[in-house]
Amino acid sequence: MSTIEIGGSPLTVTHNCKQYTVKRCALNDNQWRLTSVDKPREQITLNRWQMHIAGFGHLTEMKA
């Protein structure tokens, strides 16, 4: 399950009881980088299709 907290920039989401910050990649508008809040070195880059599969499809439709 995922929830969204819109408190400012960047966006913070919770997925599988872990918090991530989500930023759109600068060079490619179809990719997003999720960074763990408690472990900043833990990062994953997802494309639009992978975001939909993970349950974050609503984030891909947001304007940056």
PDB file of N, CA and C in Angstrom:
ATOM      1  N   MET A   1       0.843  -1.176   0.000  1.00  0.00           N
ATOM      2  CA  MET A   1       0.000   0.000   0.000  1.00  0.00           C
ATOM      3  C   MET A   1       0.890   1.241   0.000  1.00  0.00           C
ATOM      4  N   SER A   2       0.447   2.290  -0.632  1.00  0.00           N
ATOM      5  CA  SER A   2       1.240   3.513  -0.686  1.00  0.00           C
ATOM      6  C   SER A   2       0.370   4.704  -0.311  1.00  0.00           C
ATOM      7  N   THR A   3       0.968   5.652   0.371  1.00  0.00           N
ATOM      8  CA  THR A   3       0.298   6.900   0.702  1.00  0.00           C
ATOM      9  C   THR A   3       1.193   8.049   0.261  1.00  0.00           C
ATOM     10  N   ILE A   4       0.576   9.208   0.056  1.00  0.00           N
ATOM     11  CA  ILE A   4       1.327  10.373  -0.407  1.00  0.00           C
ATOM     12  C   ILE A   4       1.271  11.451   0.657  1.00  0.00           C
ATOM     13  N   GLU A   5       2.405  12.084   0.905  1.00  0.00           N
ATOM     14  CA  GLU A   5       2.462  13.238   1.783  1.00  0.00           C
ATOM     15  C   GLU A   5       2.996  14.404   0.966  1.00  0.00           C
ATOM     16  N   ILE A   6       2.131  15.357   0.675  1.00  0.00           N
ATOM     17  CA  ILE A   6       2.572  16.516  -0.096  1.00  0.00           C
ATOM     18  C   ILE A   6       2.800  17.650   0.887  1.00  0.00           C
ATOM     19  N   GLY A   7       4.048  17.795   1.302  1.00  0.00           N
ATOM     20  CA  GLY A   7       4.385  18.829   2.258  1.00  0.00           C
ATOM     21  C   GLY A   7       5.344  19.835   1.663  1.00  0.00           C
ATOM     22  N   GLY A   8       5.809  19.585   0.511  1.00  0.00           N
ATOM     23  CA  GLY A   8       6.774  20.475  -0.119  1.00  0.00           C
ATOM     24  C   GLY A   8       7.557  19.698  -1.149  1.00  0.00           C
ATOM     25  N   SER A   9       8.725  20.174  -1.449  1.00  0.00           N
ATOM     26  CA  SER A   9       9.555  19.531  -2.444  1.00  0.00           C
ATOM     27  C   SER A   9      10.706  18.843  -1.727  1.00  0.00           C
ATOM     28  N   PRO A  10      11.058  17.655  -1.985  1.00  0.00           N
ATOM     29  CA  PRO A  10      10.457  16.684  -2.892  1.00  0.00           C
ATOM     30  C   PRO A  10       9.281  15.952  -2.244  1.00  0.00           C
ATOM     31  N   LEU A  11       8.608  15.150  -3.028  1.00  0.00           N
ATOM     32  CA  LEU A  11       7.445  14.394  -2.591  1.00  0.00           C
ATOM     33  C   LEU A  11       7.895  13.186  -1.772  1.00  0.00           C
ATOM     34  N   THR A  12       7.191  12.896  -0.663  1.00  0.00           N
ATOM     35  CA  THR A  12       7.503  11.747   0.179  1.00  0.00           C
ATOM     36  C   THR A  12       6.374  10.733   0.074  1.00  0.00           C
ATOM     37  N   VAL A  13       6.727   9.473  -0.191  1.00  0.00           N
ATOM     38  CA  VAL A  13       5.734   8.407  -0.276  1.00  0.00           C
ATOM     39  C   VAL A  13       6.110   7.292   0.687  1.00  0.00           C
ATOM     40  N   THR A  14       5.110   6.508   1.104  1.00  0.00           N
ATOM     41  CA  THR A  14       5.335   5.345   1.947  1.00  0.00           C
ATOM     42  C   THR A  14       4.914   4.117   1.160  1.00  0.00           C
ATOM     43  N   HIS A  15       5.816   3.144   1.067  1.00  0.00           N
ATOM     44  CA  HIS A  15       5.541   1.907   0.332  1.00  0.00           C
ATOM     45  C   HIS A  15       6.140   0.746   1.119  1.00  0.00           C
ATOM     46  N   ASN A  16       5.307  -0.238   1.453  1.00  0.00           N
ATOM     47  CA  ASN A  16       5.748  -1.392   2.251  1.00  0.00           C
ATOM     48  C   ASN A  16       6.413  -0.951   3.559  1.00  0.00           C
ATOM     49  N   CYS A  17       5.797   0.004   4.232  1.00  0.00           N
ATOM     50  CA  CYS A  17       6.249   0.515   5.532  1.00  0.00           C
ATOM     51  C   CYS A  17       7.621   1.200   5.472  1.00  0.00           C
ATOM     52  N   LYS A  18       8.067   1.615   4.308  1.00  0.00           N
ATOM     53  CA  LYS A  18       9.314   2.364   4.164  1.00  0.00           C
ATOM     54  C   LYS A  18       9.008   3.681   3.484  1.00  0.00           C
ATOM     55  N   GLN A  19       9.673   4.744   3.932  1.00  0.00           N
ATOM     56  CA  GLN A  19       9.460   6.063   3.342  1.00  0.00           C
ATOM     57  C   GLN A  19      10.527   6.352   2.300  1.00  0.00           C
ATOM     58  N   TYR A  20      10.077   6.926   1.191  1.00  0.00           N
ATOM     59  CA  TYR A  20      10.958   7.303   0.086  1.00  0.00           C
ATOM     60  C   TYR A  20      10.644   8.726  -0.343  1.00  0.00           C
ATOM     61  N   THR A  21      11.667   9.430  -0.818  1.00  0.00           N
ATOM     62  CA  THR A  21      11.441  10.700  -1.501  1.00  0.00           C
ATOM     63  C   THR A  21      11.460  10.404  -2.993  1.00  0.00           C
ATOM     64  N   VAL A  22      10.586  11.068  -3.726  1.00  0.00           N
ATOM     65  CA  VAL A  22      10.449  10.823  -5.159  1.00  0.00           C
ATOM     66  C   VAL A  22      10.797  12.103  -5.904  1.00  0.00           C
ATOM     67  N   LYS A  23      11.724  11.984  -6.849  1.00  0.00           N
ATOM     68  CA  LYS A  23      12.103  13.111  -7.701  1.00  0.00           C
ATOM     69  C   LYS A  23      12.096  12.640  -9.143  1.00  0.00           C
ATOM     70  N   ARG A  24      11.633  13.512 -10.027  1.00  0.00           N
ATOM     71  CA  ARG A  24      11.697  13.213 -11.467  1.00  0.00           C
ATOM     72  C   ARG A  24      13.126  13.436 -11.932  1.00  0.00           C
ATOM     73  N   CYS A  25      13.645  12.518 -12.728  1.00  0.00           N
ATOM     74  CA  CYS A  25      15.015  12.638 -13.233  1.00  0.00           C
ATOM     75  C   CYS A  25      15.110  13.820 -14.197  1.00  0.00           C
ATOM     76  N   ALA A  26      16.187  14.549 -14.102  1.00  0.00           N
ATOM     77  CA  ALA A  26      16.344  15.783 -14.871  1.00  0.00           C
ATOM     78  C   ALA A  26      16.512  15.526 -16.371  1.00  0.00           C
ATOM     79  N   LEU A  27      17.227  14.478 -16.721  1.00  0.00           N
ATOM     80  CA  LEU A  27      17.522  14.242 -18.131  1.00  0.00           C
ATOM     81  C   LEU A  27      16.417  13.497 -18.860  1.00  0.00           C
ATOM     82  N   ASN A  28      15.598  12.742 -18.125  1.00  0.00           N
ATOM     83  CA  ASN A  28      14.568  11.931 -18.760  1.00  0.00           C
ATOM     84  C   ASN A  28      13.266  12.100 -17.986  1.00  0.00           C
ATOM     85  N   ASP A  29      12.270  12.704 -18.606  1.00  0.00           N
ATOM     86  CA  ASP A  29      10.998  12.966 -17.927  1.00  0.00           C
ATOM     87  C   ASP A  29      10.185  11.705 -17.659  1.00  0.00           C
ATOM     88  N   ASN A  30      10.592  10.567 -18.211  1.00  0.00           N
ATOM     89  CA  ASN A  30       9.858   9.321 -17.997  1.00  0.00           C
ATOM     90  C   ASN A  30      10.455   8.472 -16.887  1.00  0.00           C
ATOM     91  N   GLN A  31      11.420   9.002 -16.148  1.00  0.00           N
ATOM     92  CA  GLN A  31      12.038   8.246 -15.066  1.00  0.00           C
ATOM     93  C   GLN A  31      11.957   9.019 -13.759  1.00  0.00           C
ATOM     94  N   TRP A  32      11.791   8.273 -12.667  1.00  0.00           N
ATOM     95  CA  TRP A  32      11.723   8.853 -11.327  1.00  0.00           C
ATOM     96  C   TRP A  32      12.719   8.136 -10.447  1.00  0.00           C
ATOM     97  N   ARG A  33      13.335   8.871  -9.516  1.00  0.00           N
ATOM     98  CA  ARG A  33      14.276   8.294  -8.571  1.00  0.00           C
ATOM     99  C   ARG A  33      13.637   8.265  -7.200  1.00  0.00           C
ATOM    100  N   LEU A  34      13.569   7.076  -6.591  1.00  0.00           N
ATOM    101  CA  LEU A  34      13.072   6.909  -5.240  1.00  0.00           C
ATOM    102  C   LEU A  34      14.277   6.718  -4.339  1.00  0.00           C
ATOM    103  N   THR A  35      14.394   7.548  -3.301  1.00  0.00           N
ATOM    104  CA  THR A  35      15.497   7.491  -2.358  1.00  0.00           C
ATOM    105  C   THR A  35      14.938   7.213  -0.981  1.00  0.00           C
ATOM    106  N   SER A  36      15.505   6.233  -0.293  1.00  0.00           N
ATOM    107  CA  SER A  36      15.063   5.886   1.046  1.00  0.00           C
ATOM    108  C   SER A  36      15.337   7.048   1.995  1.00  0.00           C
ATOM    109  N   VAL A  37      14.358   7.362   2.861  1.00  0.00           N
ATOM    110  CA  VAL A  37      14.515   8.481   3.792  1.00  0.00           C
ATOM    111  C   VAL A  37      15.542   8.145   4.865  1.00  0.00           C
ATOM    112  N   ASP A  38      15.502   6.918   5.397  1.00  0.00           N
ATOM    113  CA  ASP A  38      16.419   6.564   6.475  1.00  0.00           C
ATOM    114  C   ASP A  38      17.778   6.066   5.982  1.00  0.00           C
ATOM    115  N   LYS A  39      17.880   5.639   4.725  1.00  0.00           N
ATOM    116  CA  LYS A  39      19.152   5.199   4.136  1.00  0.00           C
ATOM    117  C   LYS A  39      19.318   5.890   2.785  1.00  0.00           C
ATOM    118  N   PRO A  40      19.865   7.101   2.753  1.00  0.00           N
ATOM    119  CA  PRO A  40      19.941   7.876   1.503  1.00  0.00           C
ATOM    120  C   PRO A  40      20.725   7.206   0.374  1.00  0.00           C
ATOM    121  N   ARG A  41      21.595   6.262   0.697  1.00  0.00           N
ATOM    122  CA  ARG A  41      22.337   5.571  -0.360  1.00  0.00           C
ATOM    123  C   ARG A  41      21.497   4.513  -1.057  1.00  0.00           C
ATOM    124  N   GLU A  42      20.367   4.172  -0.457  1.00  0.00           N
ATOM    125  CA  GLU A  42      19.461   3.186  -1.048  1.00  0.00           C
ATOM    126  C   GLU A  42      18.528   3.911  -2.012  1.00  0.00           C
ATOM    127  N   GLN A  43      18.775   3.727  -3.307  1.00  0.00           N
ATOM    128  CA  GLN A  43      18.012   4.426  -4.340  1.00  0.00           C
ATOM    129  C   GLN A  43      17.591   3.445  -5.424  1.00  0.00           C
ATOM    130  N   ILE A  44      16.496   3.769  -6.074  1.00  0.00           N
ATOM    131  CA  ILE A  44      16.047   2.986  -7.218  1.00  0.00           C
ATOM    132  C   ILE A  44      15.464   3.949  -8.246  1.00  0.00           C
ATOM    133  N   THR A  45      15.723   3.684  -9.509  1.00  0.00           N
ATOM    134  CA  THR A  45      15.183   4.493 -10.594  1.00  0.00           C
ATOM    135  C   THR A  45      14.138   3.669 -11.325  1.00  0.00           C
ATOM    136  N   LEU A  46      12.941   4.229 -11.464  1.00  0.00           N
ATOM    137  CA  LEU A  46      11.838   3.545 -12.118  1.00  0.00           C
ATOM    138  C   LEU A  46      11.352   4.359 -13.305  1.00  0.00           C
ATOM    139  N   ASN A  47      10.934   3.675 -14.365  1.00  0.00           N
ATOM    140  CA  ASN A  47      10.327   4.373 -15.488  1.00  0.00           C
ATOM    141  C   ASN A  47       8.810   4.446 -15.266  1.00  0.00           C
ATOM    142  N   ARG A  48       8.095   5.053 -16.201  1.00  0.00           N
ATOM    143  CA  ARG A  48       6.653   5.265 -16.055  1.00  0.00           C
ATOM    144  C   ARG A  48       5.897   3.944 -15.877  1.00  0.00           C
ATOM    145  N   TRP A  49       6.232   2.935 -16.662  1.00  0.00           N
ATOM    146  CA  TRP A  49       5.565   1.647 -16.587  1.00  0.00           C
ATOM    147  C   TRP A  49       5.795   0.990 -15.222  1.00  0.00           C
ATOM    148  N   GLN A  50       7.041   1.028 -14.732  1.00  0.00           N
ATOM    149  CA  GLN A  50       7.366   0.440 -13.432  1.00  0.00           C
ATOM    150  C   GLN A  50       6.667   1.179 -12.296  1.00  0.00           C
ATOM    151  N   MET A  51       6.499   2.494 -12.442  1.00  0.00           N
ATOM    152  CA  MET A  51       5.781   3.266 -11.419  1.00  0.00           C
ATOM    153  C   MET A  51       4.324   2.817 -11.352  1.00  0.00           C
ATOM    154  N   HIS A  52       3.697   2.556 -12.492  1.00  0.00           N
ATOM    155  CA  HIS A  52       2.317   2.074 -12.510  1.00  0.00           C
ATOM    156  C   HIS A  52       2.210   0.695 -11.853  1.00  0.00           C
ATOM    157  N   ILE A  53       3.149  -0.192 -12.156  1.00  0.00           N
ATOM    158  CA  ILE A  53       3.155  -1.530 -11.570  1.00  0.00           C
ATOM    159  C   ILE A  53       3.314  -1.448 -10.050  1.00  0.00           C
ATOM    160  N   ALA A  54       4.160  -0.538  -9.557  1.00  0.00           N
ATOM    161  CA  ALA A  54       4.422  -0.398  -8.122  1.00  0.00           C
ATOM    162  C   ALA A  54       3.295   0.322  -7.381  1.00  0.00           C
ATOM    163  N   GLY A  55       2.319   0.849  -8.115  1.00  0.00           N
ATOM    164  CA  GLY A  55       1.204   1.531  -7.466  1.00  0.00           C
ATOM    165  C   GLY A  55       1.381   3.030  -7.365  1.00  0.00           C
ATOM    166  N   PHE A  56       2.362   3.578  -8.077  1.00  0.00           N
ATOM    167  CA  PHE A  56       2.616   5.016  -8.054  1.00  0.00           C
ATOM    168  C   PHE A  56       2.211   5.682  -9.366  1.00  0.00           C
ATOM    169  N   GLY A  57       1.277   5.081 -10.080  1.00  0.00           N
ATOM    170  CA  GLY A  57       0.855   5.630 -11.367  1.00  0.00           C
ATOM    171  C   GLY A  57       0.288   7.030 -11.260  1.00  0.00           C
ATOM    172  N   HIS A  58      -0.358   7.340 -10.129  1.00  0.00           N
ATOM    173  CA  HIS A  58      -0.925   8.671  -9.928  1.00  0.00           C
ATOM    174  C   HIS A  58       0.169   9.731  -9.850  1.00  0.00           C
ATOM    175  N   LEU A  59       1.386   9.356  -9.455  1.00  0.00           N
ATOM    176  CA  LEU A  59       2.480  10.321  -9.402  1.00  0.00           C
ATOM    177  C   LEU A  59       2.984  10.673 -10.798  1.00  0.00           C
ATOM    178  N   THR A  60       2.888   9.722 -11.726  1.00  0.00           N
ATOM    179  CA  THR A  60       3.387   9.968 -13.076  1.00  0.00           C
ATOM    180  C   THR A  60       2.501  10.964 -13.821  1.00  0.00           C
ATOM    181  N   GLU A  61       1.263  11.129 -13.373  1.00  0.00           N
ATOM    182  CA  GLU A  61       0.335  12.047 -14.012  1.00  0.00           C
ATOM    183  C   GLU A  61       0.426  13.456 -13.453  1.00  0.00           C
ATOM    184  N   MET A  62       1.169  13.648 -12.349  1.00  0.00           N
ATOM    185  CA  MET A  62       1.306  14.962 -11.726  1.00  0.00           C
ATOM    186  C   MET A  62       2.236  15.833 -12.546  1.00  0.00           C
ATOM    187  N   LYS A  63       1.950  17.111 -12.579  1.00  0.00           N
ATOM    188  CA  LYS A  63       2.833  18.076 -13.244  1.00  0.00           C
ATOM    189  C   LYS A  63       3.986  18.420 -12.309  1.00  0.00           C
ATOM    190  N   ALA A  64       5.193  18.514 -12.862  1.00  0.00           N
ATOM    191  CA  ALA A  64       6.362  18.840 -12.050  1.00  0.00           C
ATOM    192  C   ALA A  64       6.546  20.327 -11.962  1.00  0.00           C
TER     193      ALA A  64
END
